[in-house]
Each structure stands twice: as structure tokens, then as C-alpha cells.
Short mmCIF file of C-alpha atoms in Angstrom, two decimals:
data_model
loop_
_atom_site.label_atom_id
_atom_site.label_comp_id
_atom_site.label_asym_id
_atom_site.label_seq_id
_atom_site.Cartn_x
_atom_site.Cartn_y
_atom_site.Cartn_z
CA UNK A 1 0.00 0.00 0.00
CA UNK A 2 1.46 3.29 -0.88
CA UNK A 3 0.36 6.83 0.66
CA UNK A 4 1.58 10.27 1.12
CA UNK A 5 2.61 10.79 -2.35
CA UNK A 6 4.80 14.16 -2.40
CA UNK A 7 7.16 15.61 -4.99
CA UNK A 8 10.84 15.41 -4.11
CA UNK A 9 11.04 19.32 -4.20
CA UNK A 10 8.41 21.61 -3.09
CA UNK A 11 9.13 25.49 -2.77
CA UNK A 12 6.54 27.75 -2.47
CA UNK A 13 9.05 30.66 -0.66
CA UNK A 14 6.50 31.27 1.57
CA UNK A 15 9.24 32.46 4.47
CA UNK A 16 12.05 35.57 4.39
CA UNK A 17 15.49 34.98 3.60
CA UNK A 18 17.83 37.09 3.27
CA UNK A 19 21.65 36.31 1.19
CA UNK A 20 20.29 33.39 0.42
CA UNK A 21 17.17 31.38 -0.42
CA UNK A 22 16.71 29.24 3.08
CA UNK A 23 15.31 25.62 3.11
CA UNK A 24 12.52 24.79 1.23
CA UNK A 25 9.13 23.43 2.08
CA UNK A 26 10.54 19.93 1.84
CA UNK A 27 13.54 20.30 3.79
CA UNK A 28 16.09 20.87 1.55
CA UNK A 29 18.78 23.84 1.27
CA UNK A 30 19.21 25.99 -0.66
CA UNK A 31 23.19 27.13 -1.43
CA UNK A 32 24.28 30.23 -3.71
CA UNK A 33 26.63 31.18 -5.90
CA UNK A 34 28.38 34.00 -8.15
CA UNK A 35 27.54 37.94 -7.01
CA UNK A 36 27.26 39.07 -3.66
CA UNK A 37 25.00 36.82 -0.84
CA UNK A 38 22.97 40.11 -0.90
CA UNK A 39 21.82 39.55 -4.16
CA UNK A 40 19.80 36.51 -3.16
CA UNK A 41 16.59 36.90 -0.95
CA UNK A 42 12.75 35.53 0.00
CA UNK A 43 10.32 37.66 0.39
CA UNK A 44 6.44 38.28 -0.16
CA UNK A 45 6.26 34.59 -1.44
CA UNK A 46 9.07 34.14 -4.13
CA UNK A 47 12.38 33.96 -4.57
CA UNK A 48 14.81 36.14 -6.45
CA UNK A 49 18.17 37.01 -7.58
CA UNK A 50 19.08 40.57 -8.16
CA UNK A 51 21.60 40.93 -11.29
CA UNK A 52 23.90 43.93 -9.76
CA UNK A 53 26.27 43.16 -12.47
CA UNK A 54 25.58 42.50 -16.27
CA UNK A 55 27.16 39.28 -18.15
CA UNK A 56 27.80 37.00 -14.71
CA UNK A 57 25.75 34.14 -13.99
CA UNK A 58 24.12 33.50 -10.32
CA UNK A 59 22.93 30.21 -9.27
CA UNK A 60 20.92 29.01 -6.48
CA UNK A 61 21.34 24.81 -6.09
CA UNK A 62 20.42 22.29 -4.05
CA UNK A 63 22.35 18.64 -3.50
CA UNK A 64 20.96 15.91 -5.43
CA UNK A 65 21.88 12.14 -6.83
CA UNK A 66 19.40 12.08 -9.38
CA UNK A 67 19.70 12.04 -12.99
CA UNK A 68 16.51 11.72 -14.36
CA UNK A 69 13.82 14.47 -13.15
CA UNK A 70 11.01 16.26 -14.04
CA UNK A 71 11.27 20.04 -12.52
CA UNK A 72 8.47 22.82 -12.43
CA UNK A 73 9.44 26.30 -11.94
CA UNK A 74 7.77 29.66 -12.25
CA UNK A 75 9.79 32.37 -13.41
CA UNK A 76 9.25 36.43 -14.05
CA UNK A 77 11.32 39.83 -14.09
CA UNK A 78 10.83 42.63 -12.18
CA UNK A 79 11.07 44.77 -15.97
CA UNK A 80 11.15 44.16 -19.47
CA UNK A 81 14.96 44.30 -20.74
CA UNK A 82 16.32 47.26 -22.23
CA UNK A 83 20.03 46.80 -24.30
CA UNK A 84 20.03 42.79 -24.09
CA UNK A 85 18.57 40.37 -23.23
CA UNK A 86 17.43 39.12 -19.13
CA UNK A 87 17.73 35.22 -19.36
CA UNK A 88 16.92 32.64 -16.02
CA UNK A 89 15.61 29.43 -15.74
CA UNK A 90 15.55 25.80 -14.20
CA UNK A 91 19.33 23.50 -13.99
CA UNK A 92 19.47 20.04 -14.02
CA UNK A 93 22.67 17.16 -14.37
CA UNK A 94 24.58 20.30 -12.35
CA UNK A 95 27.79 19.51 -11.97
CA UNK A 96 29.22 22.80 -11.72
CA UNK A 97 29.22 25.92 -13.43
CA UNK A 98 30.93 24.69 -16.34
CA UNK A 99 28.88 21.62 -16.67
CA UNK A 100 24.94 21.48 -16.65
CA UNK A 101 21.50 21.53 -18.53
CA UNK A 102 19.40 23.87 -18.32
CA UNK A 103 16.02 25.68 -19.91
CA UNK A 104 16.42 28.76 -20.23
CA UNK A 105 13.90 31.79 -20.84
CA UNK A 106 14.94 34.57 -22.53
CA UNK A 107 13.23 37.71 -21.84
CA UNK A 108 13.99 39.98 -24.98
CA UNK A 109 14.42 44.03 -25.45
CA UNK A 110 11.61 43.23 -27.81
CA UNK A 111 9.55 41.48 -25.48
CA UNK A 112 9.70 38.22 -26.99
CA UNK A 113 10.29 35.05 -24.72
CA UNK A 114 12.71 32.42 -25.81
CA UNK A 115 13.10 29.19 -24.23
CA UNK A 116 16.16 27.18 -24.76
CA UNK A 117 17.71 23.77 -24.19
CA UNK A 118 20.97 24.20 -23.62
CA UNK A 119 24.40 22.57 -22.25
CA UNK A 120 27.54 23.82 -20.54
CA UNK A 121 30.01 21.33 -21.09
CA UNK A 122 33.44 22.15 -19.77
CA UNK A 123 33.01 25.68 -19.78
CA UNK A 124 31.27 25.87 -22.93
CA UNK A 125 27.56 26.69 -23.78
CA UNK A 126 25.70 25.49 -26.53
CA UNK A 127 22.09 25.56 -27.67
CA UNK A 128 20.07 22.27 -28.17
CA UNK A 129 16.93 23.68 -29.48
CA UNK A 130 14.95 27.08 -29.09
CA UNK A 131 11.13 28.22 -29.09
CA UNK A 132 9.71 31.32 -29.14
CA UNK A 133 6.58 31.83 -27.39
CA UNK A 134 3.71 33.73 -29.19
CA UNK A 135 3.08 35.73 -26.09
CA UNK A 136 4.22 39.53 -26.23
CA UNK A 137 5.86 39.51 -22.52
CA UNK A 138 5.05 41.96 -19.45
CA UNK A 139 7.44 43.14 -16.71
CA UNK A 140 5.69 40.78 -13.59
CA UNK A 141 3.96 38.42 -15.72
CA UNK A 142 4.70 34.52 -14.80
CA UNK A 143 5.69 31.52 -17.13
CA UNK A 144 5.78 27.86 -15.90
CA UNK A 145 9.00 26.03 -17.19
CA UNK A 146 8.92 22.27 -17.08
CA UNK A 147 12.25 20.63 -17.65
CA UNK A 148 13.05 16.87 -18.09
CA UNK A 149 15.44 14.58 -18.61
CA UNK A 150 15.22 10.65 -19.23
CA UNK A 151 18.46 9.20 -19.96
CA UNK A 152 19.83 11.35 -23.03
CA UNK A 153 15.95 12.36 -23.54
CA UNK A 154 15.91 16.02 -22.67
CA UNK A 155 12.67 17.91 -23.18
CA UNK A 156 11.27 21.55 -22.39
CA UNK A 157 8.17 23.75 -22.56
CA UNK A 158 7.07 27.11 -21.22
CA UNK A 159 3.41 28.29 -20.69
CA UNK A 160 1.93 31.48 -18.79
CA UNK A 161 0.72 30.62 -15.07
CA UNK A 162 -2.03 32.52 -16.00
CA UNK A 163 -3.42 30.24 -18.32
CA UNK A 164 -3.54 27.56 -15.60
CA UNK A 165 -4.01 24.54 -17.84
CA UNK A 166 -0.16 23.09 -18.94
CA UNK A 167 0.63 23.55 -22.27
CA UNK A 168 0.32 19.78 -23.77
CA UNK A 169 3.20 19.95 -26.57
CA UNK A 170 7.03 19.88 -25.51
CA UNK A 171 8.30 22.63 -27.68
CA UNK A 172 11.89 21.45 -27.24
CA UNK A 173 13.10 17.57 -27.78
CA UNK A 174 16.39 16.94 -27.89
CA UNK A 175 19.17 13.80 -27.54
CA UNK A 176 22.40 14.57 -25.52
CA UNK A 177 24.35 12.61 -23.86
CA UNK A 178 27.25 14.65 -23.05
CA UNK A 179 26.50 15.06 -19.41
CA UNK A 180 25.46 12.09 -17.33
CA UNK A 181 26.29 12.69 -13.85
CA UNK A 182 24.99 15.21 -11.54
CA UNK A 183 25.44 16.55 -8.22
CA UNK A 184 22.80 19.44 -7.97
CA UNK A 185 19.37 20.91 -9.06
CA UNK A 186 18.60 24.79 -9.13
CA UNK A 187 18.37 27.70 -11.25
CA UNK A 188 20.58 29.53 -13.31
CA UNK A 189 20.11 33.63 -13.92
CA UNK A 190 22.12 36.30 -16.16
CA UNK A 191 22.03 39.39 -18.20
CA UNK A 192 23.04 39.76 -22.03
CA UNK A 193 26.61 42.31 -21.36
CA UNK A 194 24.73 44.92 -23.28
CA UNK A 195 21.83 44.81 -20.55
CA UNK A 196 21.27 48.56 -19.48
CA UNK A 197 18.80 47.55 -16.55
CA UNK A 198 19.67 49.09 -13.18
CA UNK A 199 19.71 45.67 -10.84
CA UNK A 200 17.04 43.77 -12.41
CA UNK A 201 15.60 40.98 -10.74
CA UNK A 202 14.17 37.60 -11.84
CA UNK A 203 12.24 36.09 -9.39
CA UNK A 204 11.48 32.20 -9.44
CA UNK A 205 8.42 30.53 -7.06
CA UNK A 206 6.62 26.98 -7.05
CA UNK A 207 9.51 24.67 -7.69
CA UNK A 208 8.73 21.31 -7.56
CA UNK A 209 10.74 18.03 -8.71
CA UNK A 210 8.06 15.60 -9.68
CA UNK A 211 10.32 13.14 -10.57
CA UNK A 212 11.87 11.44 -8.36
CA UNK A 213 8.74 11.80 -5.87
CA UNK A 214 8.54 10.28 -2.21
CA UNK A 215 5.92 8.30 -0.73
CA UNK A 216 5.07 6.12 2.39
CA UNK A 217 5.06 2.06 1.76
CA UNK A 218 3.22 -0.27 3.78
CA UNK A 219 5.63 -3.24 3.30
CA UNK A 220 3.48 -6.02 4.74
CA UNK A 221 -0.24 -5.73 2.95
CA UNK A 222 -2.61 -8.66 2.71
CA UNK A 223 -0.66 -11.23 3.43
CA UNK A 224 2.63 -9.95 1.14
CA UNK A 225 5.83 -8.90 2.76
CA UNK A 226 8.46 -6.80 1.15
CA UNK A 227 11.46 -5.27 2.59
CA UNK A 228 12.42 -1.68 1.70
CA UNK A 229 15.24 0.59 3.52
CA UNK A 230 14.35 3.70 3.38
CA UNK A 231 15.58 6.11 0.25
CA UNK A 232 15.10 2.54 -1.97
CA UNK A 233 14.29 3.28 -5.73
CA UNK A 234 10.72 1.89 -5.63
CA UNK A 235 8.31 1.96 -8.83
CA UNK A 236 4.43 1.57 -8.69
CA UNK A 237 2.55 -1.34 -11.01
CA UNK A 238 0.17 1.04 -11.62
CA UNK A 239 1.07 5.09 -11.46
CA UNK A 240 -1.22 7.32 -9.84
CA UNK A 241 0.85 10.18 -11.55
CA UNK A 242 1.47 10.28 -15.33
CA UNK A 243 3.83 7.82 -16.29
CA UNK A 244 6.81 10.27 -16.05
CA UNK A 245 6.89 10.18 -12.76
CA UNK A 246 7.26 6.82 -11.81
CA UNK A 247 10.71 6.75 -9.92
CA UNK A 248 10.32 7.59 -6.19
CA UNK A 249 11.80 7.18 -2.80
CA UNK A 250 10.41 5.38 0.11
CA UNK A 251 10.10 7.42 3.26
#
């Protein structure tokens, strides 16, 4: 019998940091890097990193021995960019800052969002695939970005919160195998060099990892006994989630 079904990560930022983003709602925390601690708070429900400097990348992280995942994350700017480009979004098979994945959203001068795949592989970035979204983008306004990986299976969208109901499609399908270790989840935020913003922020709520999830086993269940330490990869016959989120922990 299995209850208590919970995503691995759950951050709704509902609590004040301040120089960093403080533990999220399920337990884990959250570490920082590149800028100054200052430019990394929680406050009035999300979480954000202030860009006090143009062209250098902050990134917020948390510990992690999973490489497969499915990760949720809202993401918005306090304004719309003016002499390049504001760019932030979910990281996943996080080494370190010269090796990850990530989706990225790219908030244009022309207020065009672009979401990318994209690697860092020993120091150097490359695009895997792009969308543009037919949305004309305002300063405040949220997008959902679901990220996942699957083996070398890497796959993106983007969708405004405010249409509630998840956009259906992937936009972005990809094959890479480059990086297959990991060490970290988190997000990943910058500004084009010819940004002219004074200290824009993008701010970042509801993150959840879906995938791996954690639930409670009842190990002995009419008549059947099964031994389980907890933290075992466990998998369900039948999924009460969609079928991408079948790996879990038991707790």
C-alpha cells in the first residue's frame, strides 16, 4: 500500500530569507553562488536574484543524486529588458558551473520570450533547441517552465501561469548525452553584457521536482511482505501520476 505521495522538491518561498534562499518546504537547502549573498533573498512569497552586475551568472542549487527528473518552476522579471537580453531558468545534471542543462527563458528588449535547451560542457555553452513563445511579454507576468530529462531524452516547454491549464506539446526535444552525472538541481540567472537595466531581478516561485517523488510504503499488505530501507528506488505497477513520474523514494 502506498500513501503520502509528495514531490521530491516543493518550494513555495513562503518564508524571508535574506543572502540566500533558506530551506525549502521539503527540507532541503538551498546554497548560492556568483555575485554578492545580498543579491539573493525571499520575500512576499518568491524567490529572487538581483543581477547587480551585467554578463555574470548567479545560481541558487540544491544537492541531489538524481539524474533523471522532471522540474516545475515559475519564473518572471521585475522589468522588461532594455540593451540585451534578461535570461533565467531551471538547472538540471549540475555539476558545476561549467557543466549542466538547463532551460532557459529569454526575456527579450523586444519582449519576446525564448526558451532554450541548452548545455555547458566544460566551460562551454551550446544551444540544443529554441522556441519562441507567441506571447508579447510583461514586466511581472509569470511563465511555468517544465524541464526533463530521461536518460539522453531532454525535453522543455514554457506556458503562462495565467493560463492555468499546462501547455500539452514539448516545444523542445532533444538527444544529448554529453553530461550524465549530476550533483545538484537549481536555477541559473544572467544578463546579455549589453543589458542597461539598473539591478534587475528575476524572481522564481513553485519549484517542484516531480520526478523522483517520495511516498510512504506499507511493506506487509494482505498477506505480502516486502522489505524496503528507506531512500530505496521503488516503482508503482500502476502510477497514480502520469507515467513520467514513476521513480520515487520510500520514506
Amino acid at each position: 500500500q502506498v500513501i503520502g505521495i509528495t514531490p521530491w522538491l516543493s518550494d513555495t518561498s513562503t518564508r524571508t530569507a535574506s543572502s540566500g534562499w533558506g530551506t525549502a518546504d521539503t527540507g532541503q537547502g538551498w546554497a548560492i553562488v556568483g555575485g554578492s549573498a545580498s543579491d539573493f533573498a525571499v520575500s512576499a512569497g518568491v524567490g529572487t536574484i538581483t543581477l547587480t552586475t551585467v554578463s555574470a551568472t548567479r545560481r541558487s542549487f540544491i544537492d541531489t543524486t538524481y539524474t533523471d527528473f522532471d522540474y516545475y518552476i515559475d519564473i518572471t522579471t521585475s522589468a522588461t529588458a532594455t540593451g540585451g537580453s534578461l535570461v533565467g531558468g531551471p538547472t538540471g545534471r549540475y555539476i558545476d558551473s561549467s557543466n549542466l542543462y538547463t532551460a532557459r527563458m529569454e526575456f527579450t528588449t523586444a519582449n519576446t520570450l525564448i526558451l532554450t535547451l541548452r548545455k555547458v560542457v566544460n566551460g562551454t555553452e551550446a544551444a540544443l533547441g529554441a522556441y519562441t513563445l507567441p506571447d508579447t511579454y510583461v514586466a511581472g507576468t509569470y511563465y511555468r517552465i517544465r524541464f526533463q530529462a530521461r536518460g539522453a531524452l531532454l525535453r522543455a516547454k514554457a506556458w503562462a501561469v495565467s493560463a492555468v491549464v499546462e501547455t500539452p506539446e514539448w516545444q523542445i526535444s532533444a538527444m544529448d548525452g554529453d553530461i550524465a552525472d549530476t550533483a545538484f538541481f537549481g536555477t541559473r540567472s544572467n544578463s546579455a553584457s549589453a543589458n542597461t537595466n539598473v539591478n534587475p531581478v528575476i524572481s522564481y516561485d513553485n519549484a517542484q521536482i516531480v520526478n523522483p517523488q517520495t511516498f510512504t510504503v506499507t511493506r506487509s499488505f494482505n498477506g505480502v511482505v516486502k522489505s524496503h530501507s528507506a531512500g530505496e528506488p521503488v516503482s508503482l505497477a500502476h502510477p497514480t501520476l502520469h507515467p513520467a513520474h514513476r521513480q520515487a523514494q520510500v520514506s
